[in-house]
PDB file of N, CA and C in Angstrom:
ATOM      1  N   MET A  64       0.741  -1.436   0.149  1.00 50.00           N
ATOM      2  CA  MET A  64       0.448  -0.065   0.204  1.00 50.00           C
ATOM      3  C   MET A  64       1.082   1.128   0.016  1.00 50.00           C
ATOM      4  N   SER A  65       0.780   2.418  -0.782  1.00 53.00           N
ATOM      5  CA  SER A  65       1.488   3.390  -1.036  1.00 53.00           C
ATOM      6  C   SER A  65       0.617   4.959  -0.465  1.00 53.00           C
ATOM      7  N   THR A  66       1.613   5.736   0.453  1.00 55.00           N
ATOM      8  CA  THR A  66       1.041   6.305   1.217  1.00 55.00           C
ATOM      9  C   THR A  66       1.472   7.734   0.443  1.00 55.00           C
ATOM     10  N   SER A  67       0.999   8.343   0.083  1.00 54.00           N
ATOM     11  CA  SER A  67       1.593   9.915  -0.251  1.00 54.00           C
ATOM     12  C   SER A  67       1.360  11.380   0.857  1.00 54.00           C
ATOM     13  N   PHE A  68       2.093  11.626   0.850  1.00 53.00           N
ATOM     14  CA  PHE A  68       1.513  13.180   1.813  1.00 53.00           C
ATOM     15  C   PHE A  68       1.465  14.864   0.736  1.00 53.00           C
ATOM     16  N   MET A  69       1.187  15.080   1.509  1.00 53.00           N
ATOM     17  CA  MET A  69       0.586  16.403   0.413  1.00 53.00           C
ATOM     18  C   MET A  69       1.027  17.445   2.020  1.00 53.00           C
ATOM     19  N   VAL A  70       1.935  18.534   2.811  1.00 53.00           N
ATOM     20  CA  VAL A  70       1.904  19.930   2.868  1.00 53.00           C
ATOM     21  C   VAL A  70       1.362  20.682   2.443  1.00 53.00           C
ATOM     22  N   PHE A  71       0.381  21.337   3.122  1.00 50.00           N
ATOM     23  CA  PHE A  71      -0.345  22.354   2.604  1.00 50.00           C
ATOM     24  C   PHE A  71       0.897  23.898   3.110  1.00 50.00           C
ATOM     25  N   PRO A  72       1.146  24.505   2.253  1.00 52.00           N
ATOM     26  CA  PRO A  72       1.969  26.059   3.252  1.00 52.00           C
ATOM     27  C   PRO A  72       1.002  26.579   3.893  1.00 52.00           C
ATOM     28  N   GLY A  73       1.847  27.305   5.018  1.00 51.00           N
ATOM     29  CA  GLY A  73       0.947  28.540   5.360  1.00 51.00           C
ATOM     30  C   GLY A  73       0.728  28.324   7.079  1.00 51.00           C
ATOM     31  N   GLY A  74       0.462  28.904   7.877  1.00 57.00           N
ATOM     32  CA  GLY A  74       0.603  29.084   9.501  1.00 57.00           C
ATOM     33  C   GLY A  74       0.143  27.870   9.905  1.00 57.00           C
ATOM     34  N   ALA A  75      -0.693  28.615  11.218  1.00 65.00           N
ATOM     35  CA  ALA A  75      -1.587  28.175  12.318  1.00 65.00           C
ATOM     36  C   ALA A  75      -3.039  27.460  12.084  1.00 65.00           C
ATOM     37  N   ASP A  76      -3.426  28.817  10.683  1.00 76.00           N
ATOM     38  CA  ASP A  76      -4.557  28.260  10.700  1.00 76.00           C
ATOM     39  C   ASP A  76      -4.633  26.883   9.170  1.00 76.00           C
ATOM     40  N   LEU A  77      -5.986  26.921   9.894  1.00 84.00           N
ATOM     41  CA  LEU A  77      -6.596  25.331   8.867  1.00 84.00           C
ATOM     42  C   LEU A  77      -6.712  25.736   7.144  1.00 84.00           C
ATOM     43  N   PRO A  78      -6.734  25.582   6.088  1.00 88.00           N
ATOM     44  CA  PRO A  78      -6.519  26.040   4.835  1.00 88.00           C
ATOM     45  C   PRO A  78      -8.151  25.946   4.798  1.00 88.00           C
ATOM     46  N   THR A  79      -8.622  26.083   3.889  1.00 92.00           N
ATOM     47  CA  THR A  79     -10.194  25.694   3.824  1.00 92.00           C
ATOM     48  C   THR A  79     -10.241  24.658   2.401  1.00 92.00           C
ATOM     49  N   PHE A  80     -11.628  23.749   2.716  1.00 94.00           N
ATOM     50  CA  PHE A  80     -11.700  22.785   1.486  1.00 94.00           C
ATOM     51  C   PHE A  80     -11.200  23.815   0.445  1.00 94.00           C
ATOM     52  N   TRP A  81     -11.935  24.562  -0.072  1.00 95.00           N
ATOM     53  CA  TRP A  81     -12.043  24.954  -1.237  1.00 95.00           C
ATOM     54  C   TRP A  81     -10.085  25.326  -1.315  1.00 95.00           C
ATOM     55  N   GLN A  82      -9.427  25.633  -0.378  1.00 94.00           N
ATOM     56  CA  GLN A  82      -7.955  26.031  -0.651  1.00 94.00           C
ATOM     57  C   GLN A  82      -7.028  24.909  -0.871  1.00 94.00           C
ATOM     58  N   VAL A  83      -7.352  24.198  -0.369  1.00 92.00           N
ATOM     59  CA  VAL A  83      -6.743  22.461  -0.352  1.00 92.00           C
ATOM     60  C   VAL A  83      -7.383  21.874  -1.813  1.00 92.00           C
ATOM     61  N   ARG A  84      -8.537  22.381  -2.487  1.00 94.00           N
ATOM     62  CA  ARG A  84      -8.618  21.823  -3.494  1.00 94.00           C
ATOM     63  C   ARG A  84      -7.972  22.645  -4.570  1.00 94.00           C
ATOM     64  N   ASP A  85      -8.108  23.925  -4.617  1.00 95.00           N
ATOM     65  CA  ASP A  85      -6.552  24.847  -5.853  1.00 95.00           C
ATOM     66  C   ASP A  85      -5.668  24.240  -5.581  1.00 95.00           C
ATOM     67  N   VAL A  86      -4.738  23.921  -4.427  1.00 93.00           N
ATOM     68  CA  VAL A  86      -3.720  22.935  -4.566  1.00 93.00           C
ATOM     69  C   VAL A  86      -3.431  21.949  -5.652  1.00 93.00           C
ATOM     70  N   GLY A  87      -4.306  20.838  -4.910  1.00 92.00           N
ATOM     71  CA  GLY A  87      -3.869  19.773  -5.653  1.00 92.00           C
ATOM     72  C   GLY A  87      -4.775  20.362  -7.014  1.00 92.00           C
ATOM     73  N   GLN A  88      -5.621  21.167  -7.989  1.00 94.00           N
ATOM     74  CA  GLN A  88      -5.984  20.942  -8.733  1.00 94.00           C
ATOM     75  C   GLN A  88      -4.484  21.642  -9.776  1.00 94.00           C
ATOM     76  N   ALA A  89      -4.375  22.655  -8.827  1.00 95.00           N
ATOM     77  CA  ALA A  89      -3.014  22.992  -9.757  1.00 95.00           C
ATOM     78  C   ALA A  89      -1.703  22.420 -10.037  1.00 95.00           C
ATOM     79  N   LYS A  90      -1.661  21.481  -8.813  1.00 94.00           N
ATOM     80  CA  LYS A  90      -0.132  20.259  -8.795  1.00 94.00           C
ATOM     81  C   LYS A  90      -0.924  19.184 -10.250  1.00 94.00           C
ATOM     82  N   LEU A  91      -2.042  19.323 -10.663  1.00 93.00           N
ATOM     83  CA  LEU A  91      -3.140  18.056 -11.546  1.00 93.00           C
ATOM     84  C   LEU A  91      -2.689  18.762 -12.962  1.00 93.00           C
ATOM     85  N   HIS A  92      -2.916  20.376 -12.804  1.00 95.00           N
ATOM     86  CA  HIS A  92      -2.582  20.719 -14.683  1.00 95.00           C
ATOM     87  C   HIS A  92      -1.336  20.536 -14.731  1.00 95.00           C
ATOM     88  N   GLY A  93      -0.534  20.781 -13.427  1.00 95.00           N
ATOM     89  CA  GLY A  93       1.209  21.138 -13.936  1.00 95.00           C
ATOM     90  C   GLY A  93       0.900  19.678 -14.267  1.00 95.00           C
ATOM     91  N   TYR A  94       0.869  18.347 -13.679  1.00 95.00           N
ATOM     92  CA  TYR A  94       1.534  17.309 -13.937  1.00 95.00           C
ATOM     93  C   TYR A  94       0.945  17.219 -15.837  1.00 95.00           C
ATOM     94  N   LEU A  95      -0.149  17.878 -15.985  1.00 94.00           N
ATOM     95  CA  LEU A  95      -0.986  16.899 -17.116  1.00 94.00           C
ATOM     96  C   LEU A  95      -0.048  17.992 -18.563  1.00 94.00           C
ATOM     97  N   ARG A  96       0.474  19.337 -17.200  1.00 95.00           N
ATOM     98  CA  ARG A  96       1.714  19.850 -18.682  1.00 95.00           C
ATOM     99  C   ARG A  96       2.124  19.780 -18.772  1.00 95.00           C
ATOM    100  N   ASP A  97       3.182  18.854 -17.449  1.00 96.00           N
ATOM    101  CA  ASP A  97       4.510  18.141 -18.199  1.00 96.00           C
ATOM    102  C   ASP A  97       4.519  17.258 -19.164  1.00 96.00           C
ATOM    103  N   LEU A  98       3.307  17.087 -18.613  1.00 96.00           N
ATOM    104  CA  LEU A  98       3.361  14.810 -19.839  1.00 96.00           C
ATOM    105  C   LEU A  98       2.651  16.001 -21.360  1.00 96.00           C
ATOM    106  N   GLY A  99       2.374  17.403 -21.864  1.00 97.00           N
ATOM    107  CA  GLY A  99       2.038  17.983 -23.132  1.00 97.00           C
ATOM    108  C   GLY A  99       0.281  17.957 -23.461  1.00 97.00           C
ATOM    109  N   LEU A 100      -0.167  17.813 -22.021  1.00 95.00           N
ATOM    110  CA  LEU A 100      -1.605  17.792 -22.343  1.00 95.00           C
ATOM    111  C   LEU A 100      -2.002  19.199 -21.749  1.00 95.00           C
ATOM    112  N   THR A 101      -2.819  19.801 -22.312  1.00 91.00           N
ATOM    113  CA  THR A 101      -3.343  20.862 -22.252  1.00 91.00           C
ATOM    114  C   THR A 101      -4.609  20.669 -21.355  1.00 91.00           C
ATOM    115  N   ALA A 102      -5.214  20.040 -20.997  1.00 89.00           N
ATOM    116  CA  ALA A 102      -6.651  19.764 -20.584  1.00 89.00           C
ATOM    117  C   ALA A 102      -6.802  20.445 -19.427  1.00 89.00           C
ATOM    118  N   ARG A 103      -7.382  21.108 -19.111  1.00 90.00           N
ATOM    119  CA  ARG A 103      -7.779  22.079 -17.789  1.00 90.00           C
ATOM    120  C   ARG A 103      -8.678  21.355 -17.073  1.00 90.00           C
ATOM    121  N   LEU A 104      -8.794  19.933 -16.002  1.00 93.00           N
ATOM    122  CA  LEU A 104      -9.437  19.138 -15.622  1.00 93.00           C
ATOM    123  C   LEU A 104     -10.211  20.156 -14.345  1.00 93.00           C
ATOM    124  N   GLU A 105     -11.634  19.870 -13.984  1.00 95.00           N
ATOM    125  CA  GLU A 105     -11.647  20.174 -12.413  1.00 95.00           C
ATOM    126  C   GLU A 105     -12.103  19.031 -11.282  1.00 95.00           C
ATOM    127  N   VAL A 106     -11.273  19.429 -10.222  1.00 95.00           N
ATOM    128  CA  VAL A 106     -11.326  18.710  -9.390  1.00 95.00           C
ATOM    129  C   VAL A 106     -12.417  18.794  -8.588  1.00 95.00           C
ATOM    130  N   HIS A 107     -13.329  18.025  -7.816  1.00 95.00           N
ATOM    131  CA  HIS A 107     -14.304  18.205  -7.094  1.00 95.00           C
ATOM    132  C   HIS A 107     -13.396  17.637  -5.444  1.00 95.00           C
ATOM    133  N   VAL A 108     -14.367  18.033  -4.995  1.00 94.00           N
ATOM    134  CA  VAL A 108     -14.072  17.663  -2.857  1.00 94.00           C
ATOM    135  C   VAL A 108     -15.444  17.686  -2.507  1.00 94.00           C
ATOM    136  N   ARG A 109     -15.558  16.547  -1.472  1.00 93.00           N
ATOM    137  CA  ARG A 109     -17.230  16.991  -0.474  1.00 93.00           C
ATOM    138  C   ARG A 109     -16.215  15.524   0.471  1.00 93.00           C
ATOM    139  N   LEU A 110     -17.402  15.734   1.300  1.00 94.00           N
ATOM    140  CA  LEU A 110     -17.344  14.715   2.810  1.00 94.00           C
ATOM    141  C   LEU A 110     -18.158  13.925   2.239  1.00 94.00           C
ATOM    142  N   GLN A 111     -18.310  12.432   3.180  1.00 95.00           N
ATOM    143  CA  GLN A 111     -18.516  11.150   2.871  1.00 95.00           C
ATOM    144  C   GLN A 111     -18.062  10.295   4.575  1.00 95.00           C
ATOM    145  N   GLU A 112     -19.088   9.746   4.439  1.00 96.00           N
ATOM    146  CA  GLU A 112     -19.064   8.792   5.570  1.00 96.00           C
ATOM    147  C   GLU A 112     -17.991   7.706   5.233  1.00 96.00           C
ATOM    148  N   ILE A 113     -17.054   6.922   5.765  1.00 93.00           N
ATOM    149  CA  ILE A 113     -16.373   6.118   5.441  1.00 93.00           C
ATOM    150  C   ILE A 113     -17.283   5.144   5.259  1.00 93.00           C
ATOM    151  N   LYS A 114     -18.196   4.080   6.228  1.00 95.00           N
ATOM    152  CA  LYS A 114     -19.172   3.277   6.323  1.00 95.00           C
ATOM    153  C   LYS A 114     -19.653   3.009   4.717  1.00 95.00           C
ATOM    154  N   ASP A 115     -20.284   4.337   4.621  1.00 96.00           N
ATOM    155  CA  ASP A 115     -21.236   3.949   3.840  1.00 96.00           C
ATOM    156  C   ASP A 115     -21.031   4.273   2.723  1.00 96.00           C
ATOM    157  N   GLY A 116     -19.862   5.344   2.034  1.00 92.00           N
ATOM    158  CA  GLY A 116     -19.896   6.608   0.860  1.00 92.00           C
ATOM    159  C   GLY A 116     -20.917   7.243   1.114  1.00 92.00           C
ATOM    160  N   ARG A 117     -22.011   7.497   2.091  1.00 95.00           N
ATOM    161  CA  ARG A 117     -23.239   8.639   1.877  1.00 95.00           C
ATOM    162  C   ARG A 117     -22.606   9.527   2.277  1.00 95.00           C
ATOM    163  N   GLY A 118     -23.101  11.066   1.162  1.00 94.00           N
ATOM    164  CA  GLY A 118     -22.619  12.516   1.623  1.00 94.00           C
ATOM    165  C   GLY A 118     -22.656  13.054   2.797  1.00 94.00           C
ATOM    166  N   VAL A 119     -21.967  14.345   2.898  1.00 92.00           N
ATOM    167  CA  VAL A 119     -22.481  14.692   3.804  1.00 92.00           C
ATOM    168  C   VAL A 119     -22.067  16.214   3.609  1.00 92.00           C
ATOM    169  N   HIS A 120     -23.097  16.787   3.943  1.00 90.00           N
ATOM    170  CA  HIS A 120     -23.258  18.577   3.793  1.00 90.00           C
ATOM    171  C   HIS A 120     -22.247  18.884   4.739  1.00 90.00           C
ATOM    172  N   CYS A 121     -21.354  19.940   3.811  1.00 89.00           N
ATOM    173  CA  CYS A 121     -20.392  20.917   4.401  1.00 89.00           C
ATOM    174  C   CYS A 121     -20.357  21.745   3.210  1.00 89.00           C
ATOM    175  N   SER A 122     -20.142  22.740   4.328  1.00 93.00           N
ATOM    176  CA  SER A 122     -19.526  24.445   3.198  1.00 93.00           C
ATOM    177  C   SER A 122     -17.855  24.205   3.089  1.00 93.00           C
ATOM    178  N   LEU A 123     -17.766  24.234   1.510  1.00 93.00           N
ATOM    179  CA  LEU A 123     -16.116  24.356   1.026  1.00 93.00           C
ATOM    180  C   LEU A 123     -15.255  25.959   1.683  1.00 93.00           C
ATOM    181  N   ASP A 124     -16.283  26.118   1.786  1.00 95.00           N
ATOM    182  CA  ASP A 124     -15.792  28.086   2.807  1.00 95.00           C
ATOM    183  C   ASP A 124     -15.509  27.245   4.311  1.00 95.00           C
ATOM    184  N   GLU A 125     -15.489  26.286   4.720  1.00 93.00           N
ATOM    185  CA  GLU A 125     -14.726  26.019   6.206  1.00 93.00           C
ATOM    186  C   GLU A 125     -13.618  25.196   6.148  1.00 93.00           C
ATOM    187  N   PRO A 126     -13.204  25.178   7.491  1.00 91.00           N
ATOM    188  CA  PRO A 126     -11.550  25.016   7.411  1.00 91.00           C
ATOM    189  C   PRO A 126     -11.136  22.959   7.252  1.00 91.00           C
ATOM    190  N   PHE A 127     -10.238  22.636   5.960  1.00 91.00           N
ATOM    191  CA  PHE A 127     -10.065  21.216   6.335  1.00 91.00           C
ATOM    192  C   PHE A 127     -10.063  20.440   7.067  1.00 91.00           C
ATOM    193  N   VAL A 128     -10.930  20.111   8.130  1.00 89.00           N
ATOM    194  CA  VAL A 128     -10.989  19.271   8.896  1.00 89.00           C
ATOM    195  C   VAL A 128     -12.564  18.747   9.358  1.00 89.00           C
ATOM    196  N   TRP A 129     -12.624  17.607   9.798  1.00 89.00           N
ATOM    197  CA  TRP A 129     -13.769  16.605   9.880  1.00 89.00           C
ATOM    198  C   TRP A 129     -13.709  16.085  11.086  1.00 89.00           C
ATOM    199  N   PRO A 130     -14.888  15.552  11.692  1.00 88.00           N
ATOM    200  CA  PRO A 130     -15.244  14.366  12.486  1.00 88.00           C
ATOM    201  C   PRO A 130     -14.517  12.613  11.918  1.00 88.00           C
ATOM    202  N   ASP A 131     -14.638  12.349  13.241  1.00 88.00           N
ATOM    203  CA  ASP A 131     -13.292  10.333  13.066  1.00 88.00           C
ATOM    204  C   ASP A 131     -15.172  10.144  11.818  1.00 88.00           C
ATOM    205  N   GLY A 132     -14.720   9.243  11.371  1.00 92.00           N
ATOM    206  CA  GLY A 132     -16.043   8.443  10.253  1.00 92.00           C
ATOM    207  C   GLY A 132     -16.271   8.964   9.001  1.00 92.00           C
ATOM    208  N   GLN A 133     -15.835  10.174   8.877  1.00 93.00           N
ATOM    209  CA  GLN A 133     -15.535  10.786   7.566  1.00 93.00           C
ATOM    210  C   GLN A 133     -14.855  10.727   7.179  1.00 93.00           C
ATOM    211  N   ARG A 134     -14.673  11.184   5.261  1.00 93.00           N
ATOM    212  CA  ARG A 134     -13.128  11.438   4.776  1.00 93.00           C
ATOM    213  C   ARG A 134     -13.415  12.342   3.803  1.00 93.00           C
ATOM    214  N   ALA A 135     -12.148  13.116   3.235  1.00 94.00           N
ATOM    215  CA  ALA A 135     -12.696  13.741   1.915  1.00 94.00           C
ATOM    216  C   ALA A 135     -12.351  13.076   1.232  1.00 94.00           C
ATOM    217  N   TRP A 136     -13.721  13.165  -0.061  1.00 95.00           N
ATOM    218  CA  TRP A 136     -13.513  12.493  -1.343  1.00 95.00           C
ATOM    219  C   TRP A 136     -13.322  13.308  -2.810  1.00 95.00           C
ATOM    220  N   PHE A 137     -12.106  13.222  -3.453  1.00 95.00           N
ATOM    221  CA  PHE A 137     -11.391  13.742  -4.392  1.00 95.00           C
ATOM    222  C   PHE A 137     -12.054  13.072  -5.391  1.00 95.00           C
ATOM    223  N   THR A 138     -12.413  13.826  -6.595  1.00 95.00           N
ATOM    224  CA  THR A 138     -12.693  13.157  -7.954  1.00 95.00           C
ATOM    225  C   THR A 138     -12.561  14.406  -8.915  1.00 95.00           C
ATOM    226  N   VAL A 139     -11.919  13.864  -9.871  1.00 94.00           N
ATOM    227  CA  VAL A 139     -12.082  14.286 -11.067  1.00 94.00           C
ATOM    228  C   VAL A 139     -13.210  14.270 -12.324  1.00 94.00           C
ATOM    229  N   GLU A 140     -13.830  15.427 -12.761  1.00 88.00           N
ATOM    230  CA  GLU A 140     -14.629  15.638 -13.944  1.00 88.00           C
ATOM    231  C   GLU A 140     -14.504  14.320 -14.615  1.00 88.00           C
ATOM    232  N   GLY A 141     -15.641  13.300 -15.105  1.00 89.00           N
ATOM    233  CA  GLY A 141     -15.196  12.662 -16.201  1.00 89.00           C
ATOM    234  C   GLY A 141     -14.073  11.449 -15.592  1.00 89.00           C
ATOM    235  N   VAL A 142     -13.889  11.189 -15.148  1.00 91.00           N
ATOM    236  CA  VAL A 142     -12.984  10.021 -14.436  1.00 91.00           C
ATOM    237  C   VAL A 142     -13.679   9.393 -13.480  1.00 91.00           C
ATOM    238  N   ASP A 143     -13.179   7.925 -13.649  1.00 93.00           N
ATOM    239  CA  ASP A 143     -14.186   7.656 -12.987  1.00 93.00           C
ATOM    240  C   ASP A 143     -13.314   7.051 -12.017  1.00 93.00           C
ATOM    241  N   GLY A 144     -13.642   6.933 -10.657  1.00 93.00           N
ATOM    242  CA  GLY A 144     -13.161   6.634  -9.123  1.00 93.00           C
ATOM    243  C   GLY A 144     -12.708   8.255  -8.444  1.00 93.00           C
ATOM    244  N   GLY A 145     -11.879   7.458  -7.291  1.00 93.00           N
ATOM    245  CA  GLY A 145     -11.537   9.575  -6.634  1.00 93.00           C
ATOM    246  C   GLY A 145     -10.472   8.972  -5.625  1.00 93.00           C
ATOM    247  N   THR A 146      -9.674   9.334  -5.249  1.00 93.00           N
ATOM    248  CA  THR A 146      -8.876   9.599  -4.011  1.00 93.00           C
ATOM    249  C   THR A 146      -9.135  10.409  -2.774  1.00 93.00           C
ATOM    250  N   ASP A 147      -9.215   9.588  -1.999  1.00 92.00           N
ATOM    251  CA  ASP A 147      -9.618  10.021   0.298  1.00 92.00           C
ATOM    252  C   ASP A 147      -8.848  10.484   0.616  1.00 92.00           C
ATOM    253  N   ALA A 148      -9.137  11.645   1.213  1.00 89.00           N
ATOM    254  CA  ALA A 148      -8.070  12.104   2.656  1.00 89.00           C
ATOM    255  C   ALA A 148      -8.646  11.976   4.028  1.00 89.00           C
ATOM    256  N   TYR A 149      -7.708  11.433   4.927  1.00 83.00           N
ATOM    257  CA  TYR A 149      -8.731  10.823   6.405  1.00 83.00           C
ATOM    258  C   TYR A 149      -7.960  11.842   7.255  1.00 83.00           C
ATOM    259  N   ALA A 150      -8.286  13.071   8.225  1.00 78.00           N
ATOM    260  CA  ALA A 150      -8.689  13.437   9.162  1.00 78.00           C
ATOM    261  C   ALA A 150      -7.639  12.638  10.859  1.00 78.00           C
ATOM    262  N   ALA A 151      -6.929  13.031  11.227  1.00 73.00           N
ATOM    263  CA  ALA A 151      -6.188  12.776  12.224  1.00 73.00           C
ATOM    264  C   ALA A 151      -6.265  13.855  13.628  1.00 73.00           C
ATOM    265  N   ARG A 152      -6.431  13.661  14.694  1.00 69.00           N
ATOM    266  CA  ARG A 152      -6.348  14.097  15.721  1.00 69.00           C
ATOM    267  C   ARG A 152      -4.386  14.239  16.072  1.00 69.00           C
ATOM    268  N   VAL A 153      -3.780  14.957  16.576  1.00 66.00           N
ATOM    269  CA  VAL A 153      -2.533  15.645  16.155  1.00 66.00           C
ATOM    270  C   VAL A 153      -2.154  16.135  17.091  1.00 66.00           C
ATOM    271  N   LYS A 154      -1.431  15.249  18.230  1.00 65.00           N
ATOM    272  CA  LYS A 154      -0.414  16.491  19.747  1.00 65.00           C
ATOM    273  C   LYS A 154       0.699  16.687  19.335  1.00 65.00           C
ATOM    274  N   LEU A 155       0.715  17.960  19.569  1.00 61.00           N
ATOM    275  CA  LEU A 155       2.069  18.578  19.216  1.00 61.00           C
ATOM    276  C   LEU A 155       3.377  18.597  20.884  1.00 61.00           C
ATOM    277  N   VAL A 156       4.262  18.250  20.672  1.00 63.00           N
ATOM    278  CA  VAL A 156       4.509  17.619  21.548  1.00 63.00           C
ATOM    279  C   VAL A 156       5.897  18.354  21.461  1.00 63.00           C
ATOM    280  N   VAL A 157       6.430  19.461  22.472  1.00 60.00           N
ATOM    281  CA  VAL A 157       7.678  20.245  22.092  1.00 60.00           C
ATOM    282  C   VAL A 157       8.820  20.540  23.917  1.00 60.00           C
ATOM    283  N   THR A 158       9.513  19.679  23.132  1.00 62.00           N
ATOM    284  CA  THR A 158      10.623  19.694  23.877  1.00 62.00           C
ATOM    285  C   THR A 158      11.855  20.025  23.292  1.00 62.00           C
ATOM    286  N   GLY A 159      12.725  20.359  24.658  1.00 61.00           N
ATOM    287  CA  GLY A 159      14.356  21.645  24.579  1.00 61.00           C
ATOM    288  C   GLY A 159      13.940  22.899  24.208  1.00 61.00           C
ATOM    289  N   ASP A 160      15.069  23.300  23.959  1.00 61.00           N
ATOM    290  CA  ASP A 160      14.863  24.872  23.658  1.00 61.00           C
ATOM    291  C   ASP A 160      13.593  25.668  23.075  1.00 61.00           C
ATOM    292  N   LEU A 161      13.023  26.456  23.821  1.00 59.00           N
ATOM    293  CA  LEU A 161      11.952  26.948  22.450  1.00 59.00           C
ATOM    294  C   LEU A 161      12.203  28.464  22.218  1.00 59.00           C
ATOM    295  N   ASP A 162      13.479  28.804  22.781  1.00 60.00           N
ATOM    296  CA  ASP A 162      13.945  29.646  21.805  1.00 60.00           C
ATOM    297  C   ASP A 162      14.440  29.799  20.083  1.00 60.00           C
ATOM    298  N   GLY A 163      15.173  28.605  20.144  1.00 59.00           N
ATOM    299  CA  GLY A 163      15.408  27.858  18.479  1.00 59.00           C
ATOM    300  C   GLY A 163      14.096  27.997  17.769  1.00 59.00           C
ATOM    301  N   LEU A 164      13.166  27.182  18.438  1.00 55.00           N
ATOM    302  CA  LEU A 164      11.833  27.219  17.453  1.00 55.00           C
ATOM    303  C   LEU A 164      11.032  27.798  17.495  1.00 55.00           C
ATOM    304  N   LEU A 165      10.694  29.253  18.137  1.00 56.00           N
ATOM    305  CA  LEU A 165      10.382  30.700  17.620  1.00 56.00           C
ATOM    306  C   LEU A 165      11.328  31.396  17.181  1.00 56.00           C
ATOM    307  N   GLY A 166      12.189  31.199  16.968  1.00 58.00           N
ATOM    308  CA  GLY A 166      12.951  32.353  16.826  1.00 58.00           C
ATOM    309  C   GLY A 166      13.945  33.001  17.894  1.00 58.00           C
ATOM    310  N   GLY A 167      13.934  33.031  19.031  1.00 54.00           N
ATOM    311  CA  GLY A 167      14.504  33.587  19.624  1.00 54.00           C
ATOM    312  C   GLY A 167      13.516  34.799  20.606  1.00 54.00           C
ATOM    313  N   THR A 168      12.414  34.624  20.183  1.00 54.00           N
ATOM    314  CA  THR A 168      10.972  34.886  20.878  1.00 54.00           C
ATOM    315  C   THR A 168      10.311  34.498  21.424  1.00 54.00           C
ATOM    316  N   ARG A 169      10.066  35.325  22.867  1.00 54.00           N
ATOM    317  CA  ARG A 169       9.020  34.703  23.906  1.00 54.00           C
ATOM    318  C   ARG A 169       7.678  35.942  23.665  1.00 54.00           C
ATOM    319  N   PRO A 170       6.848  35.019  24.291  1.00 54.00           N
ATOM    320  CA  PRO A 170       5.204  35.890  24.456  1.00 54.00           C
ATOM    321  C   PRO A 170       6.311  36.495  25.248  1.00 54.00           C
ATOM    322  N   ALA A 171       5.206  38.321  25.717  1.00 55.00           N
ATOM    323  CA  ALA A 171       5.578  38.799  27.052  1.00 55.00           C
ATOM    324  C   ALA A 171       4.710  38.347  28.062  1.00 55.00           C
ATOM    325  N   PRO A 172       5.205  38.729  28.709  1.00 55.00           N
ATOM    326  CA  PRO A 172       4.315  38.303  30.560  1.00 55.00           C
ATOM    327  C   PRO A 172       3.111  38.569  31.062  1.00 55.00           C
ATOM    328  N   LEU A 173       2.299  38.208  31.126  1.00 53.00           N
ATOM    329  CA  LEU A 173       1.364  38.797  31.116  1.00 53.00           C
ATOM    330  C   LEU A 173       0.807  39.691  32.247  1.00 53.00           C
TER     331      LEU A 173
END
């Protein structure tokens, strides 16, 4: 089983579904262009239940995160199948010198 990861450039704020879709669509267009193809395929994204594939209502203007038991499903119009993305909770543990991590800046004391 092959796994690939894409890191979305940015800060601490989560990107929206639209922003993630736009990055993926731009990468697809670049890949096709490198192959000499001029097709401008549109990527679609929606949330769906993992257990039965049923669509879940969401606004694509919301942050790119969703509850357990759901996945983001990406498709290209006119192409059978698609690919998925899963969300997982992440716990950030920082050890060592915070000055190096924070670029030598510390929050002002309250």
